[in-house]
């Protein structure tokens, strides 16, 4: 029998998240975000948090809900458009923002979970991102040193999960979730469908259960579409 | 007449080669997917985790879990694959993607590009642009030759904060197709009906003009 990671719901899953902590939250835009845990943190009113997340949600959804209540002290992201309240807080100096190239952000999370303290990347060389960072040439090309990221809690959203914490993501809702799951001291996974151990095919698991400490089946997923683009038939 | 955005996309599509994996940025670059020549096969990569990205879904078939890097709903082509963000940028940094097409605010004659930040304005972030331009062997910039004030976007050096240095190899604008080499813009083609003089006037950086500058062939 596998180690059981199941908790009752978002409330139990988020126990121990305290003011001033650093959190990682999976998702790309509003795609693959942990909706239940975000709602729970709004309720808990945890403040002064640092959020490592590719984006910052929109005004009234995703991390925008935490921004509205001024619960976030600092955002670590690659792109933060589409959010007026974010802009207001950033320009007024209430919110700190650390912008990181998207590939470096993904790799820094992966490195954090994989025990690699730092790595060299060409991304950002010669730009303001490189300021104060070590530069070294490899194969005749300059690279900058980027450090690993970890978090007190990583909060991810998966399509299916089992009681052992194994996760399967759906389509592009995968995005940053697998790397962040690796990089949390405690990783919380909320899933659309929670199944018994043995029900997921081990060959198709994206995130092995070792990276997940708490798992629960979420409810009422809204799955908002940010840019609904369609074509007409015929 | 100068090209419109669709015209620029059509001209860029002529640069595609059979068997290439291609990353298209937001804006004009996205339109390139509509004009892939019939006789070649390319696969589009979206940095949020798709290889083999298809067109927008039919009305009613959109899936919140399937979006592109511009957060627009999309579809998958047969043979597509899905992966996480670290794997996606491994493809990009590892130079497995043959071509990147993206927009720019400024390009310098040394191939520097600025496209993410205007001092004094709200900064939204660089997204994946810095990773893309630092790694791709083949970068085409799709943009208007001049900005809204009529000032050249092809400069001796960029005035805006850089996205990457010495990385742009080719530029397709509403006026011209140009190559960057040896610290200068080299004029390759004129847009239909556009004169060399007009291009010279709109280019602030060093422009090398060969004796014969053919006109673009756009369908």
Tab-separated table of C-alpha atoms in Angstrom:
chain	number	residue	atom	x	y	z
A	1	UNK	CA	0.000	0.000	0.000
A	2	UNK	CA	1.221	3.464	-0.915
A	3	UNK	CA	1.618	6.337	1.531
A	4	UNK	CA	-1.699	8.137	1.866
A	5	UNK	CA	-1.620	11.900	1.243
A	6	UNK	CA	-5.333	12.635	1.299
A	7	UNK	CA	-6.690	15.570	3.301
A	8	UNK	CA	-10.332	16.546	3.678
A	9	UNK	CA	-10.318	19.721	1.611
A	10	UNK	CA	-8.793	23.142	1.011
A	11	UNK	CA	-9.038	24.142	4.680
A	12	UNK	CA	-7.023	21.191	5.956
A	13	UNK	CA	-4.673	21.357	2.971
A	14	UNK	CA	-3.699	24.973	3.627
A	15	UNK	CA	-3.108	24.483	7.360
A	16	UNK	CA	0.261	25.928	8.319
A	17	UNK	CA	0.347	28.654	5.678
A	18	UNK	CA	1.326	31.740	7.657
A	19	UNK	CA	1.861	35.442	7.121
A	20	UNK	CA	5.104	36.291	5.362
A	21	UNK	CA	5.612	32.875	3.773
A	22	UNK	CA	6.819	32.213	0.235
A	23	UNK	CA	4.358	30.273	-1.905
A	24	UNK	CA	4.544	28.815	-5.399
A	25	UNK	CA	1.292	28.653	-7.338
A	26	UNK	CA	0.961	26.698	-10.577
A	27	UNK	CA	-0.841	27.975	-13.641
A	28	UNK	CA	-0.371	29.941	-16.840
A	29	UNK	CA	-2.771	32.844	-16.947
A	30	UNK	CA	-5.943	31.370	-15.451
A	31	UNK	CA	-5.194	27.936	-16.934
A	32	UNK	CA	-4.347	25.269	-14.363
A	33	UNK	CA	-4.533	27.479	-11.263
A	34	UNK	CA	-5.395	26.061	-7.806
A	35	UNK	CA	-8.784	27.779	-7.541
A	36	UNK	CA	-9.863	26.105	-4.282
A	37	UNK	CA	-6.701	26.926	-2.341
A	38	UNK	CA	-6.686	30.525	-3.574
A	39	UNK	CA	-10.274	30.916	-2.345
A	40	UNK	CA	-9.286	29.375	0.983
A	41	UNK	CA	-6.343	31.747	1.417
A	42	UNK	CA	-8.642	34.696	0.775
A	43	UNK	CA	-10.817	33.357	3.597
A	44	UNK	CA	-7.825	32.746	5.915
A	45	UNK	CA	-6.651	36.303	5.227
A	46	UNK	CA	-3.000	35.275	5.313
A	47	UNK	CA	-0.928	38.393	4.510
A	48	UNK	CA	2.551	39.541	3.531
A	49	UNK	CA	3.016	36.562	1.255
A	50	UNK	CA	5.486	36.232	-1.587
A	51	UNK	CA	3.898	34.499	-4.576
A	52	UNK	CA	6.023	32.770	-7.184
A	53	UNK	CA	3.644	32.367	-10.106
A	54	UNK	CA	4.096	32.922	-13.837
A	55	UNK	CA	1.226	35.436	-13.863
A	56	UNK	CA	-0.835	37.389	-11.343
A	57	UNK	CA	-4.378	36.520	-12.368
A	58	UNK	CA	-6.976	39.059	-13.463
A	59	UNK	CA	-8.723	41.672	-11.320
A	60	UNK	CA	-11.458	39.402	-10.016
A	61	UNK	CA	-10.013	35.904	-10.387
A	62	UNK	CA	-6.925	33.847	-9.659
A	63	UNK	CA	-4.237	35.677	-7.681
A	64	UNK	CA	-6.155	38.887	-8.380
A	65	UNK	CA	-8.420	37.843	-5.489
A	66	UNK	CA	-5.456	37.909	-3.072
A	67	UNK	CA	-4.213	41.179	-4.564
A	68	UNK	CA	-7.596	42.795	-4.027
A	69	UNK	CA	-7.298	42.134	-0.307
A	70	UNK	CA	-3.647	43.262	-0.290
A	71	UNK	CA	-2.476	39.873	0.959
A	72	UNK	CA	0.506	39.727	-1.394
A	73	UNK	CA	3.739	41.541	-0.514
A	74	UNK	CA	5.769	40.416	-3.497
A	75	UNK	CA	5.140	38.758	-6.869
A	76	UNK	CA	7.798	36.732	-8.664
A	77	UNK	CA	6.527	36.314	-12.241
A	78	UNK	CA	7.384	36.534	-15.925
A	79	UNK	CA	4.307	38.456	-17.093
A	80	UNK	CA	1.787	40.424	-15.070
A	81	UNK	CA	-0.487	42.262	-17.512
A	82	UNK	CA	-4.298	42.129	-17.521
A	83	UNK	CA	-4.698	43.265	-13.924
A	84	UNK	CA	-5.549	46.879	-12.995
A	85	UNK	CA	-5.304	46.405	-9.230
A	86	UNK	CA	-1.867	44.852	-9.712
A	87	UNK	CA	-0.785	47.862	-11.737
A	88	UNK	CA	-2.086	50.283	-9.113
A	89	UNK	CA	-0.285	48.506	-6.244
A	90	UNK	CA	2.922	48.171	-8.244
A	91	UNK	CA	3.026	51.831	-9.272
A	92	UNK	CA	2.225	53.009	-5.722
A	93	UNK	CA	5.024	50.861	-4.330
A	94	UNK	CA	2.725	48.721	-2.162
A	95	UNK	CA	3.654	45.620	-4.122
A	96	UNK	CA	7.174	44.406	-4.897
A	97	UNK	CA	7.589	42.738	-8.263
A	98	UNK	CA	10.456	40.574	-9.437
A	99	UNK	CA	10.196	39.890	-13.167
A	100	UNK	CA	12.023	36.826	-14.435
A	101	UNK	CA	12.293	35.416	-17.976
A	102	UNK	CA	9.717	32.637	-18.252
A	103	UNK	CA	12.176	29.868	-19.095
A	104	UNK	CA	14.461	30.922	-16.243
A	105	UNK	CA	11.492	30.931	-13.873
A	106	UNK	CA	10.529	27.395	-14.909
A	107	UNK	CA	14.108	26.142	-14.645
A	108	UNK	CA	14.695	27.872	-11.293
A	109	UNK	CA	11.685	26.023	-9.866
A	110	UNK	CA	12.822	22.759	-11.422
A	111	UNK	CA	16.347	23.309	-10.036
A	112	UNK	CA	14.924	24.071	-6.586
A	113	UNK	CA	13.163	20.740	-6.537
A	114	UNK	CA	16.021	18.836	-8.118
A	115	UNK	CA	18.810	19.869	-5.724
A	116	UNK	CA	20.615	22.073	-8.256
A	117	UNK	CA	21.460	25.320	-6.423
A	118	UNK	CA	22.119	27.399	-9.541
A	119	UNK	CA	22.674	27.131	-13.298
A	120	UNK	CA	23.905	29.212	-16.220
A	121	UNK	CA	21.502	30.349	-18.934
A	122	UNK	CA	21.898	32.665	-21.933
A	123	UNK	CA	18.478	34.241	-21.260
A	124	UNK	CA	18.765	37.849	-20.181
A	125	UNK	CA	22.470	38.298	-20.906
A	126	UNK	CA	23.167	41.946	-21.817
A	127	UNK	CA	19.847	43.109	-20.317
A	128	UNK	CA	18.935	44.610	-16.952
A	129	UNK	CA	18.046	41.094	-15.769
A	130	UNK	CA	21.767	40.300	-15.784
A	131	UNK	CA	22.723	43.165	-13.464
A	132	UNK	CA	24.714	41.893	-10.484
A	133	UNK	CA	24.758	38.315	-11.775
A	134	UNK	CA	27.862	36.307	-12.552
A	135	UNK	CA	28.575	36.011	-16.277
A	136	UNK	CA	30.545	33.138	-17.748
A	137	UNK	CA	31.262	32.086	-21.299
A	138	UNK	CA	30.495	28.570	-22.473
A	139	UNK	CA	31.176	27.540	-26.077
A	140	UNK	CA	31.976	31.159	-26.882
A	141	UNK	CA	28.611	32.431	-25.668
A	142	UNK	CA	27.983	34.474	-22.489
A	143	UNK	CA	25.610	33.059	-19.867
A	144	UNK	CA	24.310	34.406	-16.564
A	145	UNK	CA	24.075	32.568	-13.251
A	146	UNK	CA	20.535	32.042	-11.985
A	147	UNK	CA	19.742	30.529	-8.585
A	148	UNK	CA	17.196	27.880	-7.667
A	149	UNK	CA	13.800	28.773	-6.179
A	150	UNK	CA	12.002	26.920	-3.423
A	151	UNK	CA	8.891	27.709	-1.400
A	152	UNK	CA	7.394	27.048	2.021
A	153	UNK	CA	4.344	25.721	0.211
A	154	UNK	CA	3.828	24.857	-3.454
A	155	UNK	CA	0.187	24.773	-4.473
A	156	UNK	CA	-0.627	22.987	-7.702
A	157	UNK	CA	-3.716	21.972	-9.633
A	158	UNK	CA	-3.997	18.683	-11.503
A	159	UNK	CA	-6.706	16.964	-13.529
A	160	UNK	CA	-6.495	13.594	-11.781
A	161	UNK	CA	-4.659	12.444	-8.742
A	162	UNK	CA	-4.595	9.350	-6.560
A	163	UNK	CA	-4.394	8.850	-2.824
A	164	UNK	CA	-0.610	8.388	-3.119
A	165	UNK	CA	-0.262	11.905	-4.523
A	166	UNK	CA	0.478	10.863	-8.110
A	167	UNK	CA	-0.732	13.522	-10.541
A	168	UNK	CA	-1.916	13.696	-14.145
A	169	UNK	CA	-2.432	17.085	-15.770
A	170	UNK	CA	-4.721	17.936	-18.667
A	171	UNK	CA	-3.488	19.757	-21.767
A	172	UNK	CA	-1.787	23.107	-21.143
A	173	UNK	CA	-3.061	23.227	-17.562
A	174	UNK	CA	0.195	21.355	-16.881
A	175	UNK	CA	2.516	24.385	-17.450
A	176	UNK	CA	4.415	25.291	-14.234
A	177	UNK	CA	2.598	22.816	-11.977
A	178	UNK	CA	5.057	19.873	-12.212
A	179	UNK	CA	8.179	21.962	-11.434
A	180	UNK	CA	6.491	23.801	-8.603
A	181	UNK	CA	5.282	20.519	-7.122
A	182	UNK	CA	8.951	19.504	-6.907
A	183	UNK	CA	10.088	22.756	-5.281
A	184	UNK	CA	7.711	23.077	-2.326
A	185	UNK	CA	8.799	22.118	1.199
A	186	UNK	CA	5.151	21.119	1.469
A	187	UNK	CA	3.277	20.598	-1.775
A	188	UNK	CA	-0.495	20.761	-1.885
A	189	UNK	CA	-2.243	19.285	-4.910
A	190	UNK	CA	-5.890	20.000	-5.613
A	191	UNK	CA	-7.352	17.781	-8.303
A	192	UNK	CA	-10.567	17.607	-10.283
A	193	UNK	CA	-10.841	13.883	-9.715
A	194	UNK	CA	-9.274	11.968	-6.841
A	195	UNK	CA	-9.021	8.206	-7.340
A	196	UNK	CA	-7.793	5.257	-5.290
A	197	UNK	CA	-4.185	4.102	-5.539
A	198	UNK	CA	-3.725	1.720	-8.438
A	199	UNK	CA	-6.369	3.350	-10.585
A	200	UNK	CA	-3.939	5.580	-12.477
A	201	UNK	CA	-1.679	3.875	-15.008
A	202	UNK	CA	1.876	4.303	-13.597
A	203	UNK	CA	3.121	4.846	-17.169
A	204	UNK	CA	1.053	7.987	-17.577
A	205	UNK	CA	1.816	9.800	-14.319
A	206	UNK	CA	3.308	13.275	-14.824
A	207	UNK	CA	4.186	14.084	-11.200
A	208	UNK	CA	5.182	11.158	-8.941
A	209	UNK	CA	3.562	11.167	-5.503
A	210	UNK	CA	6.877	11.718	-3.688
A	211	UNK	CA	6.599	15.416	-4.574
A	212	UNK	CA	3.116	15.787	-3.068
A	213	UNK	CA	2.417	15.940	0.685
A	214	UNK	CA	-1.305	16.781	0.659
A	215	UNK	CA	-3.974	16.027	-1.925
A	216	UNK	CA	-7.703	16.658	-2.116
A	217	UNK	CA	-10.497	16.716	-4.653
A	218	UNK	CA	-11.501	20.322	-5.347
A	219	UNK	CA	-15.019	21.539	-5.973
A	220	UNK	CA	-16.794	24.041	-8.182
A	221	UNK	CA	-14.031	24.650	-10.709
A	222	UNK	CA	-14.821	27.755	-12.684
A	223	UNK	CA	-11.967	27.388	-15.221
A	224	UNK	CA	-12.338	30.861	-16.609
A	225	UNK	CA	-11.132	31.547	-20.146
A	226	UNK	CA	-9.048	34.694	-20.428
A	227	UNK	CA	-9.045	35.088	-24.224
A	228	UNK	CA	-11.870	33.186	-25.863
A	229	UNK	CA	-10.869	32.846	-29.508
A	230	UNK	CA	-12.916	30.747	-31.951
A	231	UNK	CA	-13.454	30.242	-35.676
A	232	UNK	CA	-16.729	29.681	-37.458
A	233	UNK	CA	-17.610	26.411	-39.188
A	234	UNK	CA	-17.806	26.263	-42.965
B	1	UNK	CA	2.074	50.261	-51.318
B	2	UNK	CA	3.377	49.392	-47.884
B	3	UNK	CA	2.290	46.028	-46.500
B	4	UNK	CA	-0.407	45.683	-43.865
B	5	UNK	CA	-0.083	43.225	-40.978
B	6	UNK	CA	-1.430	40.360	-43.084
B	7	UNK	CA	1.053	41.226	-45.831
B	8	UNK	CA	3.941	41.102	-43.363
B	9	UNK	CA	2.708	37.708	-42.131
B	10	UNK	CA	2.468	36.410	-45.722
B	11	UNK	CA	6.032	37.514	-46.461
B	12	UNK	CA	7.328	35.873	-43.259
B	13	UNK	CA	5.545	32.654	-44.201
B	14	UNK	CA	7.837	32.526	-47.257
B	15	UNK	CA	10.767	32.113	-44.847
B	16	UNK	CA	9.378	28.828	-43.435
B	17	UNK	CA	11.097	25.603	-44.472
B	18	UNK	CA	9.859	22.038	-44.537
B	19	UNK	CA	10.390	20.170	-41.254
B	20	UNK	CA	10.878	23.217	-39.060
B	21	UNK	CA	9.561	23.699	-35.538
B	22	UNK	CA	8.510	27.324	-35.194
B	23	UNK	CA	7.605	29.565	-32.251
B	24	UNK	CA	5.341	32.486	-33.119
B	25	UNK	CA	5.000	35.458	-30.792
B	26	UNK	CA	1.862	37.442	-30.057
B	27	UNK	CA	0.482	39.879	-32.658
B	28	UNK	CA	1.589	39.859	-36.306
B	29	UNK	CA	3.683	36.672	-35.803
B	30	UNK	CA	0.548	34.709	-34.844
B	31	UNK	CA	-0.930	35.483	-38.286
B	32	UNK	CA	1.950	33.649	-39.995
B	33	UNK	CA	0.300	30.314	-39.151
B	34	UNK	CA	-2.484	31.139	-41.644
B	35	UNK	CA	-0.109	31.314	-44.623
B	36	UNK	CA	2.111	28.227	-44.400
B	37	UNK	CA	2.950	27.144	-48.002
B	38	UNK	CA	0.903	24.098	-49.062
B	39	UNK	CA	3.931	21.972	-49.983
B	40	UNK	CA	5.727	22.081	-46.628
B	41	UNK	CA	5.101	20.804	-43.104
B	42	UNK	CA	5.956	22.873	-40.050
B	43	UNK	CA	4.921	22.440	-36.415
B	44	UNK	CA	4.132	25.375	-34.173
B	45	UNK	CA	5.493	25.457	-30.634
B	46	UNK	CA	3.744	27.444	-27.936
B	47	UNK	CA	5.980	28.073	-24.926
B	48	UNK	CA	3.256	27.298	-22.393
B	49	UNK	CA	3.624	23.679	-23.465
B	50	UNK	CA	2.402	22.708	-26.947
B	51	UNK	CA	4.136	21.271	-29.974
B	52	UNK	CA	1.776	20.913	-32.908
B	53	UNK	CA	-0.551	23.782	-32.073
B	54	UNK	CA	-3.618	24.047	-34.310
B	55	UNK	CA	-6.034	26.858	-35.176
B	56	UNK	CA	-8.638	28.411	-32.886
B	57	UNK	CA	-11.410	25.953	-31.927
B	58	UNK	CA	-14.843	26.038	-33.509
B	59	UNK	CA	-17.388	28.072	-31.594
B	60	UNK	CA	-18.605	25.959	-28.672
B	61	UNK	CA	-15.616	23.583	-28.734
B	62	UNK	CA	-13.208	25.782	-26.762
B	63	UNK	CA	-11.441	24.190	-23.786
B	64	UNK	CA	-10.246	26.300	-20.824
B	65	UNK	CA	-7.404	23.810	-20.337
B	66	UNK	CA	-6.033	24.310	-23.856
B	67	UNK	CA	-4.574	27.742	-24.525
B	68	UNK	CA	-1.570	29.248	-26.278
B	69	UNK	CA	1.081	31.543	-24.793
B	70	UNK	CA	-1.203	34.507	-25.528
B	71	UNK	CA	-3.842	32.812	-23.326
B	72	UNK	CA	-6.117	32.321	-26.353
B	73	UNK	CA	-8.091	29.111	-26.758
B	74	UNK	CA	-6.503	26.859	-29.406
B	75	UNK	CA	-6.607	23.268	-30.704
B	76	UNK	CA	-4.065	20.507	-31.228
B	77	UNK	CA	-2.997	19.099	-34.612
B	78	UNK	CA	-2.724	15.326	-35.109
B	79	UNK	CA	0.671	14.305	-33.713
B	80	UNK	CA	0.745	17.139	-31.194
B	81	UNK	CA	2.322	16.804	-27.767
B	82	UNK	CA	1.941	18.568	-24.429
B	83	UNK	CA	4.649	19.210	-21.856
B	84	UNK	CA	5.545	21.333	-18.844
B	85	UNK	CA	7.161	24.785	-18.960
B	86	UNK	CA	10.676	23.545	-18.111
B	87	UNK	CA	10.570	21.054	-20.985
B	88	UNK	CA	9.196	23.746	-23.265
B	89	UNK	CA	12.091	26.066	-22.582
B	90	UNK	CA	14.524	23.159	-22.862
B	91	UNK	CA	13.305	22.888	-26.461
B	92	UNK	CA	13.896	26.607	-26.925
B	93	UNK	CA	17.207	26.981	-25.076
B	94	UNK	CA	18.466	23.693	-26.463
B	95	UNK	CA	17.944	25.043	-30.002
B	96	UNK	CA	15.512	22.344	-31.031
B	97	UNK	CA	13.176	25.037	-32.368
B	98	UNK	CA	14.413	26.240	-35.759
B	99	UNK	CA	12.703	29.613	-35.992
B	100	UNK	CA	11.341	32.255	-33.651
B	101	UNK	CA	9.172	35.065	-35.003
B	102	UNK	CA	8.389	37.952	-32.685
B	103	UNK	CA	7.457	41.619	-32.608
B	104	UNK	CA	9.705	44.469	-31.458
B	105	UNK	CA	9.651	48.120	-30.453
B	106	UNK	CA	13.245	48.658	-31.607
B	107	UNK	CA	15.983	46.696	-33.364
B	108	UNK	CA	19.591	47.837	-33.651
B	109	UNK	CA	21.988	47.342	-36.565
B	110	UNK	CA	23.939	44.938	-34.328
B	111	UNK	CA	20.885	42.747	-33.919
B	112	UNK	CA	19.894	43.901	-30.428
B	113	UNK	CA	16.159	43.849	-29.744
B	114	UNK	CA	13.978	45.827	-27.315
B	115	UNK	CA	10.391	44.670	-26.943
B	116	UNK	CA	9.394	44.396	-23.299
B	117	UNK	CA	9.675	47.623	-21.377
B	118	UNK	CA	9.128	51.351	-21.797
B	119	UNK	CA	10.541	53.351	-18.863
B	120	UNK	CA	7.838	55.302	-17.064
B	121	UNK	CA	5.058	53.013	-18.219
B	122	UNK	CA	3.539	49.971	-16.539
B	123	UNK	CA	5.924	47.066	-17.069
B	124	UNK	CA	4.081	43.859	-17.792
B	125	UNK	CA	7.108	41.604	-18.011
B	126	UNK	CA	9.173	39.849	-20.611
B	127	UNK	CA	7.302	36.546	-20.569
B	128	UNK	CA	9.344	34.089	-22.621
B	129	UNK	CA	10.878	36.666	-24.961
B	130	UNK	CA	14.308	36.824	-23.295
B	131	UNK	CA	14.692	33.045	-23.342
B	132	UNK	CA	13.549	32.901	-26.969
B	133	UNK	CA	15.867	35.589	-28.323
B	134	UNK	CA	18.885	34.428	-26.312
B	135	UNK	CA	18.712	30.936	-27.743
B	136	UNK	CA	17.149	30.810	-31.197
B	137	UNK	CA	19.599	30.528	-34.083
B	138	UNK	CA	17.133	32.112	-36.430
B	139	UNK	CA	15.076	35.082	-35.256
B	140	UNK	CA	12.772	37.054	-37.523
B	141	UNK	CA	11.328	40.289	-36.216
B	142	UNK	CA	7.899	41.240	-37.561
B	143	UNK	CA	7.086	44.909	-37.090
B	144	UNK	CA	6.198	48.240	-38.613
B	145	UNK	CA	9.248	50.086	-39.937
B	146	UNK	CA	8.389	53.204	-37.914
B	147	UNK	CA	6.537	53.853	-34.663
B	148	UNK	CA	3.285	55.765	-34.240
B	149	UNK	CA	5.202	59.050	-34.207
B	150	UNK	CA	6.793	58.134	-37.546
B	151	UNK	CA	10.216	57.520	-35.992
B	152	UNK	CA	12.404	54.706	-37.252
B	153	UNK	CA	12.423	51.457	-35.262
B	154	UNK	CA	15.625	50.330	-37.048
B	155	UNK	CA	18.318	52.159	-35.114
B	156	UNK	CA	22.098	52.430	-34.713
B	157	UNK	CA	21.498	51.298	-31.111
B	158	UNK	CA	18.334	50.665	-29.077
B	159	UNK	CA	17.184	53.395	-26.696
B	160	UNK	CA	14.760	51.167	-24.765
B	161	UNK	CA	15.769	48.455	-22.252
B	162	UNK	CA	17.024	45.415	-24.173
B	163	UNK	CA	15.396	42.010	-24.462
B	164	UNK	CA	18.475	40.438	-26.043
B	165	UNK	CA	21.777	41.364	-27.673
B	166	UNK	CA	23.102	40.542	-31.142
B	167	UNK	CA	20.366	38.032	-31.826
B	168	UNK	CA	18.078	39.271	-34.631
B	169	UNK	CA	18.998	37.922	-38.035
B	170	UNK	CA	16.125	39.118	-40.182
B	171	UNK	CA	13.425	41.799	-40.123
B	172	UNK	CA	10.239	41.925	-42.167
B	173	UNK	CA	8.466	45.286	-41.975
B	174	UNK	CA	5.637	46.984	-43.826
B	175	UNK	CA	8.299	48.513	-46.114
B	176	UNK	CA	11.068	45.963	-46.527
B	177	UNK	CA	12.792	42.659	-45.868
B	178	UNK	CA	16.202	43.142	-44.295
B	179	UNK	CA	19.054	41.032	-43.018
B	180	UNK	CA	21.338	42.015	-40.155
B	181	UNK	CA	25.047	41.222	-40.568
B	182	UNK	CA	28.396	42.903	-39.951
B	183	UNK	CA	26.791	45.628	-37.857
B	184	UNK	CA	24.372	46.917	-40.492
B	185	UNK	CA	20.910	46.438	-41.948
B	186	UNK	CA	21.152	44.916	-45.430
B	187	UNK	CA	18.174	45.584	-47.672
B	188	UNK	CA	16.944	42.369	-49.307
B	189	UNK	CA	13.549	43.291	-50.793
B	190	UNK	CA	11.167	46.219	-51.075
B	191	UNK	CA	7.470	45.931	-50.278
B	192	UNK	CA	5.362	46.219	-53.441
B	193	UNK	CA	5.464	49.799	-54.750
B	194	UNK	CA	7.822	51.034	-52.015
B	195	UNK	CA	10.960	52.822	-53.206
B	196	UNK	CA	14.490	52.406	-51.878
B	197	UNK	CA	14.397	56.114	-50.976
B	198	UNK	CA	11.356	55.610	-48.745
B	199	UNK	CA	13.126	52.746	-46.962
B	200	UNK	CA	16.311	54.800	-46.547
B	201	UNK	CA	14.300	57.674	-45.094
B	202	UNK	CA	12.601	55.354	-42.579
B	203	UNK	CA	15.807	53.610	-41.458
B	204	UNK	CA	17.890	55.432	-38.842
B	205	UNK	CA	20.575	52.746	-38.552
B	206	UNK	CA	23.212	51.977	-41.161
B	207	UNK	CA	21.539	50.591	-44.268
B	208	UNK	CA	23.424	48.705	-46.945
B	209	UNK	CA	21.587	48.861	-50.267
B	210	UNK	CA	22.657	46.554	-53.099
B	211	UNK	CA	22.496	47.732	-56.703
B	212	UNK	CA	19.372	45.773	-57.416
B	213	UNK	CA	16.626	45.524	-54.769
B	214	UNK	CA	13.841	43.202	-55.934
B	215	UNK	CA	10.219	43.787	-55.029
B	216	UNK	CA	8.540	41.265	-52.696
B	217	UNK	CA	6.203	38.775	-54.305
B	218	UNK	CA	3.093	38.616	-52.116
B	219	UNK	CA	-0.009	36.657	-53.211
